[in-house]
Amino acid sequence: MKVTVYSKNNCMQCKMTKRFLSEHNVAFEERNINQNPEYVSYLRDHGFQAVPVVEAQGLPAFYGFRPDQLTKIAG
């Protein structure tokens, strides 16, 4: 399953999301909006105004630290 996490620097929910995925051995690609501001317009175009945003193949994208959703990915 391809997993992408959009994050920013000094974001506690982003750190918690990445830690959860790492602890459950889920490989993910991180896209940092501080380092790559072009991702901001992508997220806005998809209706998101906050990070972290998690996209996982076959599941709806969501934002925030959501253990209930992350568990589905780690499944």
PDB file of N, CA, C and O in Angstrom:
ATOM      1  N   MET A   1       0.860  -1.187   0.000  1.00  0.00           N
ATOM      2  CA  MET A   1       0.000   0.000   0.000  1.00  0.00           C
ATOM      3  C   MET A   1       0.900   1.243   0.000  1.00  0.00           C
ATOM      4  O   MET A   1       1.807   1.348   0.813  1.00  0.00           O
ATOM      5  N   LYS A   2       0.629   2.156  -0.915  1.00  0.00           N
ATOM      6  CA  LYS A   2       1.391   3.400  -0.967  1.00  0.00           C
ATOM      7  C   LYS A   2       0.791   4.391   0.032  1.00  0.00           C
ATOM      8  O   LYS A   2      -0.413   4.658   0.003  1.00  0.00           O
ATOM      9  N   VAL A   3       1.623   4.915   0.922  1.00  0.00           N
ATOM     10  CA  VAL A   3       1.175   5.858   1.948  1.00  0.00           C
ATOM     11  C   VAL A   3       2.010   7.128   1.841  1.00  0.00           C
ATOM     12  O   VAL A   3       3.236   7.069   1.766  1.00  0.00           O
ATOM     13  N   THR A   4       1.327   8.276   1.834  1.00  0.00           N
ATOM     14  CA  THR A   4       2.000   9.575   1.793  1.00  0.00           C
ATOM     15  C   THR A   4       1.534  10.398   2.980  1.00  0.00           C
ATOM     16  O   THR A   4       0.332  10.476   3.253  1.00  0.00           O
ATOM     17  N   VAL A   5       2.493  11.011   3.686  1.00  0.00           N
ATOM     18  CA  VAL A   5       2.176  11.877   4.821  1.00  0.00           C
ATOM     19  C   VAL A   5       2.666  13.280   4.488  1.00  0.00           C
ATOM     20  O   VAL A   5       3.857  13.492   4.260  1.00  0.00           O
ATOM     21  N   TYR A   6       1.732  14.228   4.445  1.00  0.00           N
ATOM     22  CA  TYR A   6       2.085  15.642   4.277  1.00  0.00           C
ATOM     23  C   TYR A   6       2.251  16.222   5.668  1.00  0.00           C
ATOM     24  O   TYR A   6       1.365  16.076   6.521  1.00  0.00           O
ATOM     25  N   SER A   7       3.399  16.861   5.912  1.00  0.00           N
ATOM     26  CA  SER A   7       3.704  17.354   7.249  1.00  0.00           C
ATOM     27  C   SER A   7       4.358  18.723   7.160  1.00  0.00           C
ATOM     28  O   SER A   7       4.611  19.238   6.074  1.00  0.00           O
ATOM     29  N   LYS A   8       4.623  19.298   8.339  1.00  0.00           N
ATOM     30  CA  LYS A   8       5.400  20.538   8.407  1.00  0.00           C
ATOM     31  C   LYS A   8       6.295  20.462   9.637  1.00  0.00           C
ATOM     32  O   LYS A   8       6.100  19.605  10.509  1.00  0.00           O
ATOM     33  N   ASN A   9       7.257  21.352   9.693  1.00  0.00           N
ATOM     34  CA  ASN A   9       8.191  21.375  10.813  1.00  0.00           C
ATOM     35  C   ASN A   9       7.472  21.741  12.114  1.00  0.00           C
ATOM     36  O   ASN A   9       6.505  22.498  12.094  1.00  0.00           O
ATOM     37  N   ASN A  10       7.955  21.216  13.227  1.00  0.00           N
ATOM     38  CA  ASN A  10       7.440  21.539  14.559  1.00  0.00           C
ATOM     39  C   ASN A  10       5.947  21.286  14.707  1.00  0.00           C
ATOM     40  O   ASN A  10       5.234  22.053  15.353  1.00  0.00           O
ATOM     41  N   CYS A  11       5.466  20.205  14.120  1.00  0.00           N
ATOM     42  CA  CYS A  11       4.049  19.840  14.179  1.00  0.00           C
ATOM     43  C   CYS A  11       3.931  18.563  15.004  1.00  0.00           C
ATOM     44  O   CYS A  11       4.376  17.501  14.571  1.00  0.00           O
ATOM     45  N   MET A  12       3.348  18.670  16.201  1.00  0.00           N
ATOM     46  CA  MET A  12       3.275  17.517  17.098  1.00  0.00           C
ATOM     47  C   MET A  12       2.406  16.406  16.504  1.00  0.00           C
ATOM     48  O   MET A  12       2.768  15.230  16.574  1.00  0.00           O
ATOM     49  N   GLN A  13       1.266  16.752  15.907  1.00  0.00           N
ATOM     50  CA  GLN A  13       0.414  15.714  15.309  1.00  0.00           C
ATOM     51  C   GLN A  13       1.121  15.019  14.151  1.00  0.00           C
ATOM     52  O   GLN A  13       0.942  13.817  13.938  1.00  0.00           O
ATOM     53  N   CYS A  14       1.945  15.769  13.417  1.00  0.00           N
ATOM     54  CA  CYS A  14       2.723  15.168  12.323  1.00  0.00           C
ATOM     55  C   CYS A  14       3.714  14.152  12.892  1.00  0.00           C
ATOM     56  O   CYS A  14       3.821  13.031  12.390  1.00  0.00           O
ATOM     57  N   LYS A  15       4.418  14.547  13.951  1.00  0.00           N
ATOM     58  CA  LYS A  15       5.394  13.649  14.576  1.00  0.00           C
ATOM     59  C   LYS A  15       4.714  12.399  15.108  1.00  0.00           C
ATOM     60  O   LYS A  15       5.230  11.283  14.956  1.00  0.00           O
ATOM     61  N   MET A  16       3.558  12.558  15.728  1.00  0.00           N
ATOM     62  CA  MET A  16       2.840  11.412  16.286  1.00  0.00           C
ATOM     63  C   MET A  16       2.370  10.476  15.177  1.00  0.00           C
ATOM     64  O   MET A  16       2.438   9.249  15.318  1.00  0.00           O
ATOM     65  N   THR A  17       1.908  11.048  14.064  1.00  0.00           N
ATOM     66  CA  THR A  17       1.447  10.238  12.933  1.00  0.00           C
ATOM     67  C   THR A  17       2.607   9.438  12.345  1.00  0.00           C
ATOM     68  O   THR A  17       2.488   8.228  12.122  1.00  0.00           O
ATOM     69  N   LYS A  18       3.740  10.106  12.121  1.00  0.00           N
ATOM     70  CA  LYS A  18       4.908   9.421  11.547  1.00  0.00           C
ATOM     71  C   LYS A  18       5.427   8.350  12.510  1.00  0.00           C
ATOM     72  O   LYS A  18       5.802   7.261  12.085  1.00  0.00           O
ATOM     73  N   ARG A  19       5.421   8.646  13.814  1.00  0.00           N
ATOM     74  CA  ARG A  19       5.880   7.662  14.799  1.00  0.00           C
ATOM     75  C   ARG A  19       4.966   6.439  14.798  1.00  0.00           C
ATOM     76  O   ARG A  19       5.439   5.297  14.832  1.00  0.00           O
ATOM     77  N   PHE A  20       3.644   6.672  14.750  1.00  0.00           N
ATOM     78  CA  PHE A  20       2.693   5.553  14.726  1.00  0.00           C
ATOM     79  C   PHE A  20       2.979   4.643  13.537  1.00  0.00           C
ATOM     80  O   PHE A  20       3.074   3.430  13.679  1.00  0.00           O
ATOM     81  N   LEU A  21       3.121   5.237  12.355  1.00  0.00           N
ATOM     82  CA  LEU A  21       3.363   4.439  11.153  1.00  0.00           C
ATOM     83  C   LEU A  21       4.691   3.685  11.254  1.00  0.00           C
ATOM     84  O   LEU A  21       4.764   2.506  10.912  1.00  0.00           O
ATOM     85  N   SER A  22       5.724   4.348  11.735  1.00  0.00           N
ATOM     86  CA  SER A  22       7.030   3.697  11.871  1.00  0.00           C
ATOM     87  C   SER A  22       6.973   2.540  12.853  1.00  0.00           C
ATOM     88  O   SER A  22       7.525   1.466  12.600  1.00  0.00           O
ATOM     89  N   GLU A  23       6.297   2.756  14.001  1.00  0.00           N
ATOM     90  CA  GLU A  23       6.198   1.708  15.017  1.00  0.00           C
ATOM     91  C   GLU A  23       5.412   0.499  14.519  1.00  0.00           C
ATOM     92  O   GLU A  23       5.580  -0.603  15.017  1.00  0.00           O
ATOM     93  N   HIS A  24       4.532   0.727  13.525  1.00  0.00           N
ATOM     94  CA  HIS A  24       3.738  -0.376  12.963  1.00  0.00           C
ATOM     95  C   HIS A  24       4.330  -0.869  11.638  1.00  0.00           C
ATOM     96  O   HIS A  24       3.652  -1.555  10.866  1.00  0.00           O
ATOM     97  N   ASN A  25       5.591  -0.485  11.386  1.00  0.00           N
ATOM     98  CA  ASN A  25       6.316  -0.948  10.192  1.00  0.00           C
ATOM     99  C   ASN A  25       5.595  -0.643   8.887  1.00  0.00           C
ATOM    100  O   ASN A  25       5.555  -1.463   7.977  1.00  0.00           O
ATOM    101  N   VAL A  26       4.991   0.548   8.820  1.00  0.00           N
ATOM    102  CA  VAL A  26       4.326   0.985   7.591  1.00  0.00           C
ATOM    103  C   VAL A  26       5.270   1.956   6.873  1.00  0.00           C
ATOM    104  O   VAL A  26       5.630   3.001   7.420  1.00  0.00           O
ATOM    105  N   ALA A  27       5.682   1.589   5.671  1.00  0.00           N
ATOM    106  CA  ALA A  27       6.539   2.469   4.875  1.00  0.00           C
ATOM    107  C   ALA A  27       5.693   3.623   4.345  1.00  0.00           C
ATOM    108  O   ALA A  27       4.551   3.429   3.926  1.00  0.00           O
ATOM    109  N   PHE A  28       6.252   4.836   4.410  1.00  0.00           N
ATOM    110  CA  PHE A  28       5.514   5.992   3.905  1.00  0.00           C
ATOM    111  C   PHE A  28       6.486   6.996   3.317  1.00  0.00           C
ATOM    112  O   PHE A  28       7.670   7.012   3.654  1.00  0.00           O
ATOM    113  N   GLU A  29       5.939   7.825   2.425  1.00  0.00           N
ATOM    114  CA  GLU A  29       6.708   8.933   1.857  1.00  0.00           C
ATOM    115  C   GLU A  29       6.265  10.196   2.575  1.00  0.00           C
ATOM    116  O   GLU A  29       5.067  10.476   2.658  1.00  0.00           O
ATOM    117  N   GLU A  30       7.232  10.941   3.093  1.00  0.00           N
ATOM    118  CA  GLU A  30       6.898  12.205   3.764  1.00  0.00           C
ATOM    119  C   GLU A  30       7.072  13.352   2.786  1.00  0.00           C
ATOM    120  O   GLU A  30       8.072  13.426   2.072  1.00  0.00           O
ATOM    121  N   ARG A  31       6.078  14.231   2.765  1.00  0.00           N
ATOM    122  CA  ARG A  31       6.159  15.442   1.944  1.00  0.00           C
ATOM    123  C   ARG A  31       5.996  16.635   2.878  1.00  0.00           C
ATOM    124  O   ARG A  31       4.910  16.890   3.394  1.00  0.00           O
ATOM    125  N   ASN A  32       7.095  17.346   3.099  1.00  0.00           N
ATOM    126  CA  ASN A  32       7.123  18.457   4.057  1.00  0.00           C
ATOM    127  C   ASN A  32       6.774  19.760   3.346  1.00  0.00           C
ATOM    128  O   ASN A  32       7.448  20.146   2.388  1.00  0.00           O
ATOM    129  N   ILE A  33       5.744  20.438   3.830  1.00  0.00           N
ATOM    130  CA  ILE A  33       5.294  21.673   3.166  1.00  0.00           C
ATOM    131  C   ILE A  33       6.215  22.854   3.456  1.00  0.00           C
ATOM    132  O   ILE A  33       6.170  23.857   2.743  1.00  0.00           O
ATOM    133  N   ASN A  34       7.054  22.758   4.499  1.00  0.00           N
ATOM    134  CA  ASN A  34       8.039  23.816   4.739  1.00  0.00           C
ATOM    135  C   ASN A  34       9.160  23.739   3.698  1.00  0.00           C
ATOM    136  O   ASN A  34       9.620  24.766   3.203  1.00  0.00           O
ATOM    137  N   GLN A  35       9.566  22.528   3.371  1.00  0.00           N
ATOM    138  CA  GLN A  35      10.644  22.341   2.401  1.00  0.00           C
ATOM    139  C   GLN A  35      10.139  22.424   0.966  1.00  0.00           C
ATOM    140  O   GLN A  35      10.889  22.779   0.063  1.00  0.00           O
ATOM    141  N   ASN A  36       8.874  22.076   0.754  1.00  0.00           N
ATOM    142  CA  ASN A  36       8.283  22.073  -0.588  1.00  0.00           C
ATOM    143  C   ASN A  36       6.928  22.779  -0.552  1.00  0.00           C
ATOM    144  O   ASN A  36       5.885  22.128  -0.511  1.00  0.00           O
ATOM    145  N   PRO A  37       6.929  24.119  -0.574  1.00  0.00           N
ATOM    146  CA  PRO A  37       5.670  24.874  -0.453  1.00  0.00           C
ATOM    147  C   PRO A  37       4.643  24.583  -1.543  1.00  0.00           C
ATOM    148  O   PRO A  37       3.460  24.866  -1.367  1.00  0.00           O
ATOM    149  N   GLU A  38       5.082  24.001  -2.668  1.00  0.00           N
ATOM    150  CA  GLU A  38       4.119  23.689  -3.732  1.00  0.00           C
ATOM    151  C   GLU A  38       3.075  22.675  -3.273  1.00  0.00           C
ATOM    152  O   GLU A  38       1.984  22.605  -3.831  1.00  0.00           O
ATOM    153  N   TYR A  39       3.380  21.902  -2.225  1.00  0.00           N
ATOM    154  CA  TYR A  39       2.406  20.944  -1.709  1.00  0.00           C
ATOM    155  C   TYR A  39       1.217  21.633  -1.039  1.00  0.00           C
ATOM    156  O   TYR A  39       0.145  21.059  -0.931  1.00  0.00           O
ATOM    157  N   VAL A  40       1.402  22.881  -0.598  1.00  0.00           N
ATOM    158  CA  VAL A  40       0.316  23.607   0.066  1.00  0.00           C
ATOM    159  C   VAL A  40      -0.865  23.772  -0.893  1.00  0.00           C
ATOM    160  O   VAL A  40      -2.015  23.514  -0.526  1.00  0.00           O
ATOM    161  N   SER A  41      -0.594  24.179  -2.127  1.00  0.00           N
ATOM    162  CA  SER A  41      -1.689  24.371  -3.081  1.00  0.00           C
ATOM    163  C   SER A  41      -2.340  23.033  -3.427  1.00  0.00           C
ATOM    164  O   SER A  41      -3.564  22.964  -3.604  1.00  0.00           O
ATOM    165  N   TYR A  42      -1.551  21.962  -3.496  1.00  0.00           N
ATOM    166  CA  TYR A  42      -2.115  20.625  -3.742  1.00  0.00           C
ATOM    167  C   TYR A  42      -3.104  20.274  -2.630  1.00  0.00           C
ATOM    168  O   TYR A  42      -4.220  19.812  -2.901  1.00  0.00           O
ATOM    169  N   LEU A  43      -2.696  20.481  -1.388  1.00  0.00           N
ATOM    170  CA  LEU A  43      -3.572  20.150  -0.254  1.00  0.00           C
ATOM    171  C   LEU A  43      -4.829  21.018  -0.256  1.00  0.00           C
ATOM    172  O   LEU A  43      -5.927  20.525  -0.023  1.00  0.00           O
ATOM    173  N   ARG A  44      -4.660  22.318  -0.527  1.00  0.00           N
ATOM    174  CA  ARG A  44      -5.825  23.220  -0.587  1.00  0.00           C
ATOM    175  C   ARG A  44      -6.796  22.785  -1.681  1.00  0.00           C
ATOM    176  O   ARG A  44      -8.003  22.796  -1.490  1.00  0.00           O
ATOM    177  N   ASP A  45      -6.241  22.403  -2.828  1.00  0.00           N
ATOM    178  CA  ASP A  45      -7.073  21.953  -3.951  1.00  0.00           C
ATOM    179  C   ASP A  45      -7.894  20.721  -3.576  1.00  0.00           C
ATOM    180  O   ASP A  45      -8.947  20.473  -4.152  1.00  0.00           O
ATOM    181  N   HIS A  46      -7.396  19.940  -2.624  1.00  0.00           N
ATOM    182  CA  HIS A  46      -8.100  18.738  -2.171  1.00  0.00           C
ATOM    183  C   HIS A  46      -8.897  18.974  -0.891  1.00  0.00           C
ATOM    184  O   HIS A  46      -9.353  18.025  -0.255  1.00  0.00           O
ATOM    185  N   GLY A  47      -9.045  20.254  -0.502  1.00  0.00           N
ATOM    186  CA  GLY A  47      -9.917  20.604   0.610  1.00  0.00           C
ATOM    187  C   GLY A  47      -9.285  20.557   1.991  1.00  0.00           C
ATOM    188  O   GLY A  47      -9.990  20.651   2.994  1.00  0.00           O
ATOM    189  N   PHE A  48      -7.964  20.436   2.061  1.00  0.00           N
ATOM    190  CA  PHE A  48      -7.296  20.369   3.370  1.00  0.00           C
ATOM    191  C   PHE A  48      -6.677  21.708   3.729  1.00  0.00           C
ATOM    192  O   PHE A  48      -6.100  22.372   2.882  1.00  0.00           O
ATOM    193  N   GLN A  49      -6.819  22.088   5.007  1.00  0.00           N
ATOM    194  CA  GLN A  49      -6.241  23.342   5.477  1.00  0.00           C
ATOM    195  C   GLN A  49      -5.303  23.133   6.655  1.00  0.00           C
ATOM    196  O   GLN A  49      -4.807  24.089   7.232  1.00  0.00           O
ATOM    197  N   ALA A  50      -5.083  21.882   7.032  1.00  0.00           N
ATOM    198  CA  ALA A  50      -4.207  21.569   8.161  1.00  0.00           C
ATOM    199  C   ALA A  50      -3.445  20.291   7.845  1.00  0.00           C
ATOM    200  O   ALA A  50      -3.855  19.497   7.014  1.00  0.00           O
ATOM    201  N   VAL A  51      -2.305  20.125   8.518  1.00  0.00           N
ATOM    202  CA  VAL A  51      -1.519  18.894   8.396  1.00  0.00           C
ATOM    203  C   VAL A  51      -1.445  18.242   9.771  1.00  0.00           C
ATOM    204  O   VAL A  51      -1.720  18.910  10.768  1.00  0.00           O
ATOM    205  N   PRO A  52      -1.134  16.993   9.878  1.00  0.00           N
ATOM    206  CA  PRO A  52      -0.750  16.109   8.790  1.00  0.00           C
ATOM    207  C   PRO A  52      -1.945  15.669   7.948  1.00  0.00           C
ATOM    208  O   PRO A  52      -3.060  15.560   8.465  1.00  0.00           O
ATOM    209  N   VAL A  53      -1.689  15.451   6.678  1.00  0.00           N
ATOM    210  CA  VAL A  53      -2.665  14.822   5.783  1.00  0.00           C
ATOM    211  C   VAL A  53      -2.063  13.481   5.377  1.00  0.00           C
ATOM    212  O   VAL A  53      -0.901  13.411   4.988  1.00  0.00           O
ATOM    213  N   VAL A  54      -2.871  12.437   5.508  1.00  0.00           N
ATOM    214  CA  VAL A  54      -2.403  11.096   5.165  1.00  0.00           C
ATOM    215  C   VAL A  54      -3.221  10.579   3.990  1.00  0.00           C
ATOM    216  O   VAL A  54      -4.448  10.580   4.026  1.00  0.00           O
ATOM    217  N   GLU A  55      -2.509  10.183   2.939  1.00  0.00           N
ATOM    218  CA  GLU A  55      -3.134   9.546   1.780  1.00  0.00           C
ATOM    219  C   GLU A  55      -2.647   8.107   1.743  1.00  0.00           C
ATOM    220  O   GLU A  55      -1.441   7.862   1.784  1.00  0.00           O
ATOM    221  N   ALA A  56      -3.585   7.178   1.696  1.00  0.00           N
ATOM    222  CA  ALA A  56      -3.241   5.767   1.598  1.00  0.00           C
ATOM    223  C   ALA A  56      -4.064   5.155   0.485  1.00  0.00           C
ATOM    224  O   ALA A  56      -5.275   5.400   0.391  1.00  0.00           O
ATOM    225  N   GLN A  57      -3.403   4.391  -0.339  1.00  0.00           N
ATOM    226  CA  GLN A  57      -4.043   3.765  -1.490  1.00  0.00           C
ATOM    227  C   GLN A  57      -5.277   2.982  -1.052  1.00  0.00           C
ATOM    228  O   GLN A  57      -5.225   2.162  -0.137  1.00  0.00           O
ATOM    229  N   GLY A  58      -6.423   3.285  -1.681  1.00  0.00           N
ATOM    230  CA  GLY A  58      -7.648   2.543  -1.406  1.00  0.00           C
ATOM    231  C   GLY A  58      -8.453   3.063  -0.230  1.00  0.00           C
ATOM    232  O   GLY A  58      -9.524   2.535   0.063  1.00  0.00           O
ATOM    233  N   LEU A  59      -7.972   4.109   0.457  1.00  0.00           N
ATOM    234  CA  LEU A  59      -8.696   4.677   1.597  1.00  0.00           C
ATOM    235  C   LEU A  59      -8.851   6.177   1.394  1.00  0.00           C
ATOM    236  O   LEU A  59      -8.010   6.809   0.752  1.00  0.00           O
ATOM    237  N   PRO A  60      -9.919   6.768   1.972  1.00  0.00           N
ATOM    238  CA  PRO A  60     -10.060   8.222   1.856  1.00  0.00           C
ATOM    239  C   PRO A  60      -8.941   8.943   2.617  1.00  0.00           C
ATOM    240  O   PRO A  60      -8.543   8.498   3.694  1.00  0.00           O
ATOM    241  N   ALA A  61      -8.460  10.047   2.065  1.00  0.00           N
ATOM    242  CA  ALA A  61      -7.438  10.846   2.744  1.00  0.00           C
ATOM    243  C   ALA A  61      -8.045  11.488   3.986  1.00  0.00           C
ATOM    244  O   ALA A  61      -9.245  11.760   4.042  1.00  0.00           O
ATOM    245  N   PHE A  62      -7.204  11.731   4.996  1.00  0.00           N
ATOM    246  CA  PHE A  62      -7.685  12.372   6.233  1.00  0.00           C
ATOM    247  C   PHE A  62      -6.573  13.243   6.798  1.00  0.00           C
ATOM    248  O   PHE A  62      -5.423  13.138   6.392  1.00  0.00           O
ATOM    249  N   TYR A  63      -6.952  14.123   7.732  1.00  0.00           N
ATOM    250  CA  TYR A  63      -5.935  14.972   8.354  1.00  0.00           C
ATOM    251  C   TYR A  63      -5.991  14.821   9.866  1.00  0.00           C
ATOM    252  O   TYR A  63      -6.981  14.357  10.428  1.00  0.00           O
ATOM    253  N   GLY A  64      -4.886  15.216  10.504  1.00  0.00           N
ATOM    254  CA  GLY A  64      -4.776  15.120  11.955  1.00  0.00           C
ATOM    255  C   GLY A  64      -4.228  13.772  12.390  1.00  0.00           C
ATOM    256  O   GLY A  64      -4.047  12.869  11.574  1.00  0.00           O
ATOM    257  N   PHE A  65      -3.938  13.655  13.681  1.00  0.00           N
ATOM    258  CA  PHE A  65      -3.476  12.385  14.234  1.00  0.00           C
ATOM    259  C   PHE A  65      -4.702  11.543  14.529  1.00  0.00           C
ATOM    260  O   PHE A  65      -5.462  11.842  15.444  1.00  0.00           O
ATOM    261  N   ARG A  66      -4.938  10.518  13.712  1.00  0.00           N
ATOM    262  CA  ARG A  66      -6.151   9.699  13.798  1.00  0.00           C
ATOM    263  C   ARG A  66      -5.779   8.231  13.965  1.00  0.00           C
ATOM    264  O   ARG A  66      -5.698   7.493  12.980  1.00  0.00           O
ATOM    265  N   PRO A  67      -5.539   7.796  15.212  1.00  0.00           N
ATOM    266  CA  PRO A  67      -5.163   6.384  15.413  1.00  0.00           C
ATOM    267  C   PRO A  67      -6.171   5.402  14.829  1.00  0.00           C
ATOM    268  O   PRO A  67      -5.791   4.340  14.354  1.00  0.00           O
ATOM    269  N   ASP A  68      -7.458   5.766  14.832  1.00  0.00           N
ATOM    270  CA  ASP A  68      -8.473   4.872  14.269  1.00  0.00           C
ATOM    271  C   ASP A  68      -8.243   4.639  12.779  1.00  0.00           C
ATOM    272  O   ASP A  68      -8.331   3.520  12.289  1.00  0.00           O
ATOM    273  N   GLN A  69      -7.881   5.701  12.054  1.00  0.00           N
ATOM    274  CA  GLN A  69      -7.611   5.586  10.618  1.00  0.00           C
ATOM    275  C   GLN A  69      -6.239   4.955  10.364  1.00  0.00           C
ATOM    276  O   GLN A  69      -6.071   4.154   9.456  1.00  0.00           O
ATOM    277  N   LEU A  70      -5.260   5.325  11.182  1.00  0.00           N
ATOM    278  CA  LEU A  70      -3.913   4.782  11.015  1.00  0.00           C
ATOM    279  C   LEU A  70      -3.892   3.280  11.251  1.00  0.00           C
ATOM    280  O   LEU A  70      -3.155   2.547  10.590  1.00  0.00           O
ATOM    281  N   THR A  71      -4.740   2.800  12.154  1.00  0.00           N
ATOM    282  CA  THR A  71      -4.823   1.365  12.429  1.00  0.00           C
ATOM    283  C   THR A  71      -5.305   0.611  11.187  1.00  0.00           C
ATOM    284  O   THR A  71      -4.848  -0.497  10.908  1.00  0.00           O
ATOM    285  N   LYS A  72      -6.206   1.231  10.409  1.00  0.00           N
ATOM    286  CA  LYS A  72      -6.683   0.606   9.166  1.00  0.00           C
ATOM    287  C   LYS A  72      -5.520   0.437   8.174  1.00  0.00           C
ATOM    288  O   LYS A  72      -5.445  -0.561   7.462  1.00  0.00           O
ATOM    289  N   ILE A  73      -4.639   1.431   8.158  1.00  0.00           N
ATOM    290  CA  ILE A  73      -3.486   1.372   7.253  1.00  0.00           C
ATOM    291  C   ILE A  73      -2.503   0.311   7.738  1.00  0.00           C
ATOM    292  O   ILE A  73      -1.974  -0.469   6.954  1.00  0.00           O
ATOM    293  N   ALA A  74      -2.280   0.275   9.049  1.00  0.00           N
ATOM    294  CA  ALA A  74      -1.310  -0.663   9.623  1.00  0.00           C
ATOM    295  C   ALA A  74      -1.824  -2.089   9.561  1.00  0.00           C
ATOM    296  O   ALA A  74      -1.035  -3.040   9.555  1.00  0.00           O
ATOM    297  N   GLY A  75      -3.190  -2.228   9.554  1.00  0.00           N
ATOM    298  CA  GLY A  75      -3.912  -3.474   9.532  1.00  0.00           C
ATOM    299  C   GLY A  75      -3.115  -4.682   9.315  1.00  0.00           C
ATOM    300  O   GLY A  75      -3.329  -5.791   9.379  1.00  0.00           O
TER     301      GLY A  75
END
